[in-house]
Structures are given as C-alpha cells and as structure tokens.
Short mmCIF file of C-alpha atoms and ligand atoms in Angstrom, two decimals:
data_model
loop_
_atom_site.label_atom_id
_atom_site.label_comp_id
_atom_site.label_asym_id
_atom_site.label_seq_id
_atom_site.Cartn_x
_atom_site.Cartn_y
_atom_site.Cartn_z
CA MET N 1 20.69 6.48 4.28
CA ARG N 2 18.03 3.83 3.81
CA ILE N 3 15.16 4.20 1.34
CA ASP N 4 11.96 2.39 2.40
CA LEU N 5 9.09 2.96 -0.03
CA HIS N 6 6.19 1.00 1.48
CA THR N 7 4.80 1.92 4.90
CA HIS N 8 1.39 2.39 6.52
CA THR N 9 0.05 4.88 9.05
CA THR N 10 -3.14 5.20 11.07
CA TYR N 11 -4.69 6.59 7.85
CA SER N 12 -4.95 2.91 6.83
CA ASP N 13 -4.00 -0.16 8.84
CA GLY N 14 -0.73 0.95 10.42
CA THR N 15 -0.62 1.80 14.12
CA ASP N 16 1.81 4.75 13.86
CA SER N 17 0.39 8.23 13.30
CA PRO N 18 2.17 10.13 10.52
CA ALA N 19 4.28 11.90 13.18
CA GLU N 20 5.19 8.57 14.80
CA LEU N 21 6.03 7.10 11.38
CA MET N 22 8.38 10.00 10.64
CA ARG N 23 10.06 9.59 14.04
CA ALA N 24 10.40 5.82 13.50
CA ALA N 25 11.95 6.44 10.06
CA SER N 26 14.42 8.94 11.44
CA ALA N 27 15.38 6.69 14.37
CA ALA N 28 15.95 3.73 12.04
CA GLY N 29 18.21 5.69 9.69
CA VAL N 30 15.58 5.75 6.94
CA GLY N 31 16.40 8.88 4.92
CA THR N 32 13.54 8.44 2.43
CA VAL N 33 10.16 7.05 3.39
CA GLY N 34 7.31 6.19 1.05
CA VAL N 35 3.91 6.48 2.69
CA THR N 36 1.53 4.07 0.97
CA ASP N 37 -1.72 3.81 2.89
CA HIS N 38 -4.35 1.53 1.38
CA ASP N 39 -6.66 3.23 -1.13
CA THR N 40 -6.22 6.75 0.28
CA THR N 41 -4.08 9.88 0.16
CA ALA N 42 -5.70 11.31 3.30
CA GLY N 43 -2.51 10.90 5.35
CA TRP N 44 -0.28 12.87 2.96
CA ALA N 45 -0.86 16.28 4.52
CA ALA N 46 -0.14 15.06 8.06
CA CYS N 47 3.03 13.31 6.81
CA GLU N 48 4.16 16.49 5.08
CA GLN N 49 3.61 18.47 8.26
CA ALA N 50 5.36 15.94 10.49
CA ARG N 51 8.32 15.34 8.18
CA PRO N 52 11.65 16.17 9.84
CA ALA N 53 14.27 17.89 7.66
CA GLU N 54 16.44 14.78 7.52
CA VAL N 55 13.72 12.57 6.02
CA ALA N 56 12.59 12.73 2.38
CA LEU N 57 8.95 11.88 1.75
CA VAL N 58 7.63 9.97 -1.25
CA ARG N 59 3.88 10.32 -1.35
CA GLY N 60 2.01 7.26 -2.57
CA ALA N 61 -0.78 4.78 -1.93
CA GLU N 62 -1.30 1.03 -2.12
CA LEU N 63 -4.19 0.20 -4.43
CA SER N 64 -6.31 -2.94 -4.09
CA THR N 65 -6.51 -4.54 -7.53
CA HIS N 66 -7.26 -7.96 -8.97
CA VAL N 67 -6.72 -10.19 -11.96
CA VAL N 68 -8.88 -13.12 -12.97
CA ALA N 69 -7.03 -16.41 -13.46
CA ASP N 70 -8.82 -19.72 -14.15
CA GLY N 71 -12.10 -18.08 -13.21
CA ARG N 72 -10.76 -16.96 -9.82
CA ARG N 73 -10.11 -13.41 -8.67
CA ILE N 74 -6.58 -13.01 -7.38
CA ALA N 75 -5.70 -9.91 -5.34
CA ILE N 76 -2.72 -7.91 -6.55
CA HIS N 77 -1.61 -4.84 -4.62
CA VAL N 78 -0.20 -1.95 -6.61
CA LEU N 79 2.00 0.71 -5.03
CA ALA N 80 1.40 4.00 -6.79
CA TYR N 81 3.99 6.72 -6.29
CA LEU N 82 3.98 10.48 -6.89
CA PHE N 83 0.59 10.59 -8.63
CA ASP N 84 -1.61 13.65 -8.72
CA PRO N 85 -4.21 13.14 -5.95
CA THR N 86 -6.52 15.63 -7.64
CA ASP N 87 -6.82 13.49 -10.79
CA SER N 88 -10.58 13.03 -10.88
CA GLU N 89 -10.72 9.49 -12.30
CA LEU N 90 -8.17 8.07 -9.89
CA ALA N 91 -9.63 9.97 -6.91
CA ALA N 92 -13.10 8.62 -7.77
CA GLU N 93 -11.79 5.05 -7.97
CA LEU N 94 -10.02 5.40 -4.61
CA ARG N 95 -13.27 6.68 -3.12
CA ARG N 96 -15.13 3.68 -4.54
CA LEU N 97 -12.53 1.32 -3.04
CA ARG N 98 -12.91 2.94 0.38
CA GLU N 99 -16.70 2.71 0.24
CA ASP N 100 -16.45 -0.93 -0.77
CA ARG N 101 -14.06 -1.60 2.15
CA LEU N 102 -16.63 -0.16 4.55
CA ASP N 103 -19.52 -2.28 3.18
CA ARG N 104 -17.37 -5.36 3.18
CA ALA N 105 -16.04 -4.87 6.72
CA MET N 106 -19.58 -4.36 8.01
CA LEU N 107 -20.64 -7.61 6.29
CA ILE N 108 -17.76 -9.52 7.88
CA VAL N 109 -18.61 -8.09 11.31
CA GLN N 110 -22.31 -8.91 10.85
CA LYS N 111 -21.47 -12.53 10.00
CA MET N 112 -19.37 -12.73 13.17
CA VAL N 113 -22.06 -11.07 15.30
CA ASP N 114 -24.71 -13.47 13.89
CA ASP N 115 -22.42 -16.30 14.93
CA GLY N 116 -22.14 -14.96 18.49
CA VAL N 117 -18.68 -13.39 18.21
CA PRO N 118 -18.75 -10.52 20.78
CA ILE N 119 -17.63 -7.59 18.66
CA SER N 120 -19.68 -4.81 17.06
CA ARG N 121 -19.78 -2.56 13.99
CA ALA N 122 -19.42 0.56 16.16
CA GLN N 123 -16.33 -0.89 17.83
CA VAL N 124 -14.64 -1.64 14.48
CA LEU N 125 -15.52 1.83 13.17
CA ARG N 126 -14.06 3.40 16.32
CA ILE N 127 -10.84 1.40 15.89
CA ALA N 128 -10.56 2.30 12.19
CA GLY N 129 -10.98 6.00 12.98
CA HIS N 130 -10.32 7.98 9.79
CA ALA N 131 -8.83 4.98 7.94
CA PRO N 132 -10.50 2.98 5.16
CA VAL N 133 -11.65 -0.09 7.12
CA GLY N 134 -9.56 -3.23 6.75
CA ARG N 135 -9.36 -6.64 8.36
CA PRO N 136 -6.57 -5.44 10.71
CA HIS N 137 -9.17 -3.18 12.39
CA ILE N 138 -11.48 -6.16 12.87
CA ALA N 139 -8.44 -8.03 14.24
CA ARG N 140 -8.02 -5.29 16.87
CA ALA N 141 -11.68 -5.69 17.86
CA LEU N 142 -11.14 -9.44 18.23
CA MET N 143 -8.12 -8.66 20.44
CA GLU N 144 -10.19 -6.27 22.56
CA ALA N 145 -12.76 -9.05 22.99
CA GLY N 146 -9.96 -11.31 24.23
CA LEU N 147 -10.51 -13.80 21.41
CA VAL N 148 -7.02 -13.57 19.91
CA GLY N 149 -3.69 -12.37 21.22
CA SER N 150 -2.42 -10.60 18.10
CA VAL N 151 -3.38 -9.31 14.66
CA THR N 152 -1.39 -12.13 13.08
CA GLU N 153 -3.31 -14.70 15.15
CA ALA N 154 -6.59 -13.14 13.96
CA PHE N 155 -5.45 -13.40 10.33
CA GLY N 156 -4.66 -17.08 10.91
CA SER N 157 -8.10 -17.78 12.37
CA TYR N 158 -11.24 -15.56 12.26
CA LEU N 159 -10.04 -13.42 9.34
CA SER N 160 -8.65 -16.14 7.08
CA TYR N 161 -10.20 -16.40 3.63
CA ARG N 162 -10.93 -20.04 4.52
CA GLN N 163 -13.40 -18.94 7.20
CA PRO N 164 -17.13 -18.53 6.52
CA TYR N 165 -16.81 -14.94 7.75
CA TYR N 166 -14.58 -14.00 4.82
CA VAL N 167 -15.91 -11.51 2.27
CA SER N 168 -13.75 -10.37 -0.65
CA LYS N 169 -13.33 -6.76 -1.75
CA SER N 170 -14.42 -5.57 -5.19
CA ASP N 171 -10.99 -4.38 -6.17
CA THR N 172 -10.07 -2.49 -9.34
CA GLU N 173 -9.10 -4.60 -12.32
CA LEU N 174 -5.28 -4.48 -12.50
CA ASN N 175 -4.90 -3.02 -16.00
CA HIS N 176 -7.50 -0.37 -15.25
CA ALA N 177 -5.61 0.63 -12.09
CA LEU N 178 -2.33 0.80 -14.03
CA ARG N 179 -3.93 3.11 -16.58
CA LEU N 180 -5.44 5.36 -13.89
CA VAL N 181 -2.13 5.71 -12.05
CA ARG N 182 -0.18 6.48 -15.23
CA GLU N 183 -2.77 9.01 -16.38
CA ALA N 184 -2.47 10.70 -12.99
CA GLY N 185 1.28 11.03 -13.59
CA GLY N 186 2.19 8.32 -11.08
CA VAL N 187 4.45 5.30 -11.09
CA PRO N 188 2.82 1.89 -10.51
CA VAL N 189 4.84 -0.89 -8.86
CA VAL N 190 3.45 -4.35 -8.04
CA ALA N 191 3.70 -4.87 -4.26
CA HIS N 192 4.83 -8.17 -2.65
CA ALA N 193 4.19 -10.08 -5.86
CA ARG N 194 4.96 -13.45 -4.34
CA SER N 195 3.03 -13.20 -1.09
CA ARG N 196 -0.25 -14.97 -0.38
CA GLY N 197 -2.52 -15.49 -3.43
CA ALA N 198 -0.56 -13.17 -5.72
CA GLY N 199 2.24 -15.73 -5.98
CA LEU N 200 -0.12 -18.03 -7.91
CA VAL N 201 -0.17 -15.73 -10.95
CA THR N 202 2.91 -13.50 -10.91
CA SER N 203 4.93 -15.34 -13.55
CA ARG N 204 7.24 -13.71 -16.09
CA GLU N 205 4.30 -13.67 -18.54
CA PHE N 206 2.16 -11.83 -15.98
CA PHE N 207 4.81 -9.10 -15.68
CA ALA N 208 5.31 -8.92 -19.45
CA ALA N 209 1.56 -8.30 -19.92
CA ALA N 210 1.36 -5.86 -17.00
CA SER N 211 4.35 -3.96 -18.31
CA LYS N 212 2.57 -3.53 -21.65
CA ALA N 213 -0.43 -2.22 -19.68
CA GLY N 214 1.66 0.44 -17.92
CA LEU N 215 3.39 -1.25 -15.00
CA LEU N 216 6.76 0.36 -14.25
CA GLY N 217 8.16 -1.49 -11.26
CA VAL N 218 8.22 -4.56 -9.08
CA GLU N 219 8.80 -4.82 -5.34
CA VAL N 220 11.60 -7.39 -5.28
CA ASP N 221 12.73 -7.21 -1.66
CA HIS N 222 9.81 -7.65 0.72
CA PRO N 223 9.66 -9.54 4.04
CA ASP N 224 7.25 -12.13 2.55
CA HIS N 225 9.70 -13.04 -0.25
CA THR N 226 12.12 -15.96 -0.05
CA PRO N 227 15.63 -15.62 -1.48
CA ALA N 228 14.41 -17.61 -4.51
CA ASP N 229 11.42 -15.25 -5.02
CA ARG N 230 13.76 -12.26 -4.88
CA ALA N 231 16.24 -13.73 -7.36
CA GLU N 232 13.48 -14.58 -9.80
CA LEU N 233 11.73 -11.17 -9.48
CA ARG N 234 15.06 -9.36 -9.87
CA ALA N 235 15.75 -11.28 -13.08
CA ILE N 236 12.24 -10.50 -14.40
CA ALA N 237 12.66 -6.81 -13.55
CA GLU N 238 16.00 -6.72 -15.31
CA GLU N 239 14.70 -8.48 -18.41
CA LEU N 240 11.55 -6.37 -18.71
CA ASP N 241 13.21 -3.10 -17.66
CA LEU N 242 10.94 -2.76 -14.63
CA ILE N 243 12.22 -0.72 -11.66
CA PRO N 244 13.18 -3.05 -8.78
CA THR N 245 12.27 -1.80 -5.31
CA GLY N 246 12.61 -3.06 -1.75
CA SER N 247 10.48 -2.07 1.23
CA SER N 248 9.45 -3.20 4.69
CA ASP N 249 5.65 -2.84 4.37
CA TYR N 250 5.85 -1.44 7.91
CA HIS N 251 2.52 -1.46 9.81
CA GLY N 252 3.70 -0.37 13.29
CA ALA N 253 2.43 -2.83 15.91
CA ASN N 254 0.08 -4.59 13.46
CA LYS N 255 2.92 -6.63 11.97
CA ALA N 256 6.26 -7.80 13.34
CA LEU N 257 8.32 -5.78 10.84
CA ARG N 258 10.89 -3.05 11.31
CA ILE N 259 10.84 0.10 9.23
CA GLY N 260 13.84 0.08 6.90
CA GLN N 261 14.38 -3.67 7.15
CA GLU N 262 14.19 -3.88 3.34
CA THR N 263 15.42 -1.05 1.15
CA THR N 264 15.33 0.45 -2.35
CA SER N 265 18.45 1.65 -4.18
CA THR N 266 18.99 5.34 -4.93
CA GLU N 267 19.07 4.42 -8.62
CA SER N 268 15.60 2.86 -8.42
CA LEU N 269 14.23 5.87 -6.56
CA GLN N 270 15.68 8.16 -9.21
CA ARG N 271 14.05 6.04 -11.91
CA ILE N 272 10.71 6.35 -10.11
CA VAL N 273 11.08 10.12 -9.88
CA ALA N 274 12.09 10.36 -13.54
CA ALA N 275 9.09 8.26 -14.60
CA SER N 276 6.60 10.43 -12.68
CA SER N 277 5.03 13.54 -14.17
CA GLY N 278 6.83 15.74 -11.62
CA ARG N 279 3.62 17.36 -10.37
CA VAL N 280 4.04 15.68 -6.99
CA PRO N 281 7.72 15.87 -6.09
CA VAL N 282 9.70 13.93 -3.52
CA LEU N 283 9.84 16.24 -0.51
CA CYS N 284 13.55 16.18 -0.03
CA GLY N 285 15.94 15.10 2.67
CA PRO N 286 19.57 14.09 2.28
CA ALA N 287 18.98 10.69 0.62
CA LEU N 288 18.96 12.05 -2.91
CA ASP N 289 21.89 14.26 -3.79
CA HIS N 290 20.92 17.86 -3.18
CA ASP N 291 21.32 19.18 -6.69
CA GLY N 292 19.23 16.30 -8.02
CA CYS N 293 16.65 16.95 -5.37
CA ARG N 294 16.39 20.65 -6.16
CA HIS N 295 16.09 19.83 -9.82
CA LEU N 296 13.40 17.24 -9.17
CA THR N 297 11.36 19.47 -6.90
CA ALA N 298 11.69 22.77 -8.74
CA GLY N 299 8.38 24.48 -9.27
CA ALA N 300 6.25 21.49 -8.44
CA SER N 301 3.77 21.47 -5.61
CA ILE N 302 0.13 20.70 -4.95
CA GLY N 303 -1.90 23.72 -4.01
CA ALA N 304 -3.69 23.75 -0.66
CA SER N 305 -7.08 24.09 -2.32
CA ALA N 306 -6.46 21.06 -4.52
CA ARG N 307 -5.38 19.09 -1.49
CA HIS N 308 -8.50 20.13 0.39
CA GLU N 309 -10.64 18.85 -2.45
CA VAL N 310 -9.02 15.42 -2.23
CA MET N 311 -9.11 15.15 1.54
CA GLY N 312 -12.75 16.20 1.69
P1 AMP I 1 -7.71 -6.27 3.91
O1 AMP I 1 -7.03 -5.21 3.09
O2 AMP I 1 -8.83 -5.73 4.71
O3 AMP I 1 -8.09 -7.50 3.11
O4 AMP I 1 -6.64 -6.78 4.98
C1 AMP I 1 -5.42 -7.29 4.54
C2 AMP I 1 -4.33 -6.31 4.86
O5 AMP I 1 -3.98 -6.47 6.23
C3 AMP I 1 -3.06 -6.57 4.07
O6 AMP I 1 -2.87 -5.59 3.11
C4 AMP I 1 -1.95 -6.48 5.10
O7 AMP I 1 -1.10 -5.42 4.78
C5 AMP I 1 -2.62 -6.16 6.41
N1 AMP I 1 -2.11 -6.91 7.54
C6 AMP I 1 -1.76 -6.34 8.68
N2 AMP I 1 -1.35 -7.27 9.54
C7 AMP I 1 -1.44 -8.46 8.93
C8 AMP I 1 -1.12 -9.80 9.33
N3 AMP I 1 -0.64 -10.06 10.52
N4 AMP I 1 -1.34 -10.78 8.44
C9 AMP I 1 -1.81 -10.48 7.21
N5 AMP I 1 -2.13 -9.23 6.80
C10 AMP I 1 -1.92 -8.23 7.66
ZN1 ZN I 2 1.31 -2.60 2.34
#
C-alpha cells in the first residue's frame, strides 16, 4: 500500500473535501494518507469521520515559515505531523498565520481591484469558504473572471511574486516553528526543500542547523524535485539522520498531481510515529502492520472537547 504524507483539502487550498480526499486515496491504492492543510487543523475532524477502514490517517499541517538569508526572507514550508492541536502556543501561532493570510489576501485583491482587475474581496472569501485564504483562491476568482484558464496560469502571471500585486506573508521564523511543533509533541519535516525560493538556501549546512533546532525530517521525493535534488536530499538526510519522506502534495484540481504519485517508506512512517509524543496517533488502516498499529494507537486519542476548542 502506498504512503502519501502531504495532501490538501478544501480546508486549505485543495479542491477535494475530506470525504473526496479519502475516496481518492482509496481509489489510488494509498493505504496511509497525511492530511497537511496550510496553517490549520480544522479539517482533521472531517477527515477522521470520512476515513474508510482501509485507509490510515496521519493528521498534520503545513506551516508557513521563513528564514532570512542575505537580508531576504525565504519561505520554507514545514510539514508537522501528529502534534497536539490543543497545544496553546502552537494553536495561537496557527491562528496568527491564518489571520495574516486573510489580511494579505485582501491586500492583494485590493491592489488588483485598484488596477481594474474585475474580481472582488467577497468573491475570494466565498471561494475560500472555511479555508485560510491563499493565492490559489484568488486564482480561482481570476478564472471565474475569465482572465486565466487555470490556477497554474494565474501563478505564472497575476499571482507571481514578480508582479506589483504580490504581498508576502508574515510567516513564522523557521527555528521558532520547529520548537513549537516539537513542544506540541509533533514531528517537523521540511516540505519540498528544493522548490521555488527554498532551493536557494536549503544546503547541507541549512539542514545541519535546522536539525540542531529540532528538525526531524526532509521531504526528499516531491514532484518539484529533480533526480539530482532527490539524490542530494537523500544523502543529506542519511548523513544527518533526518527521516526521508516522499509525498505528492496533492491539491485536487488546483495542481496537475496525482495522489500517491510520490510515496514514503513504511520505515520512515514508523520513525515519524516513534518520534511523536503519541498523543495524536495514526488512525490505522492496513499500511502499518496491525500489531504495530495497535501498539502505536493504544490509549491515545484527543477528546471531543479539546478538539472543539481548537476548531472554534
Ligand atoms: P500562498 O500560500 O497563498 O502563498 O500560495 C501558495 C500555495 O499555493 C503553495 O503552497 C502551493 O501549494 C499552492 N498552489 C496551488 N496551486 C499552485 C500552482 N499551480 N502553482 C504554485 N502554487 C500552487
Ligand atoms: Zn503542500
């Protein structure tokens, strides 16, 4: 069974609802799916409810972080797995990131509106629904207005950081995010380290420093990575004892990627589980061996009241 630990739902900028994501995973032979919506755990409950028996669920999130290199802020995404969503410091930081996303998206839209681009704030908010607002939602508004044919086309034009409309997010400083995730019992993994701007800074030295600051893994196999990127990241992971992962970064119709097109080994998943505090277990399917799964999940669950607190 395939293990795909990086996917998005309608609770961020994916187009599949949690139920559709679970069906897509099952249909693609993905036995373990990691749900990693941007800066939120709001989709966890719906994923838990929609999870079919044959699919194991790894609850996570993708955090927006940054490092400063040569005076420039470089965005680094951190996948955080199996952390306690009720941890107050981490929950507060995720809330701040979501609020910042909203302010920033409204600024981008205002710049476009001022320039005569026929979209509106209300339209973007409608498209985002319950998700923290991201540029893919603005891309959908641009598609509705007939200005671009796809999300990818929007990212190559109106939404590019080279455009005057671009506004950056005020992401968490990387080492701070690593500390928050570890203190919440979670396992931080750098996502798509060689894609877009991140590739400018993600040298061996970067990973050595991040590993000292609490990083535990690196996403080696990702659709954005060339064979050379993968070989180099695998060697870095091996040398620094970081957990290597592989994932599709599935976004439904927002990106031309198939769920399960990149995968993580069972050994890496077991290392992730072992490195977590155990408070938030993998909700099991057949991908992990059953005894191991029982052992890993014994006695650990998040209470409904705690969950309510986070979702609210
Ligand atoms: P934002 O987080 O608002 O800066 O938007 C960037 C996010 O859009 C990234 O995390 C990507 O996962 C997502 N995204 C979805 N579709 C695309 C695309 N076609 N090109 C680039 N990014 C995309
Ligand atoms: Zn992602």
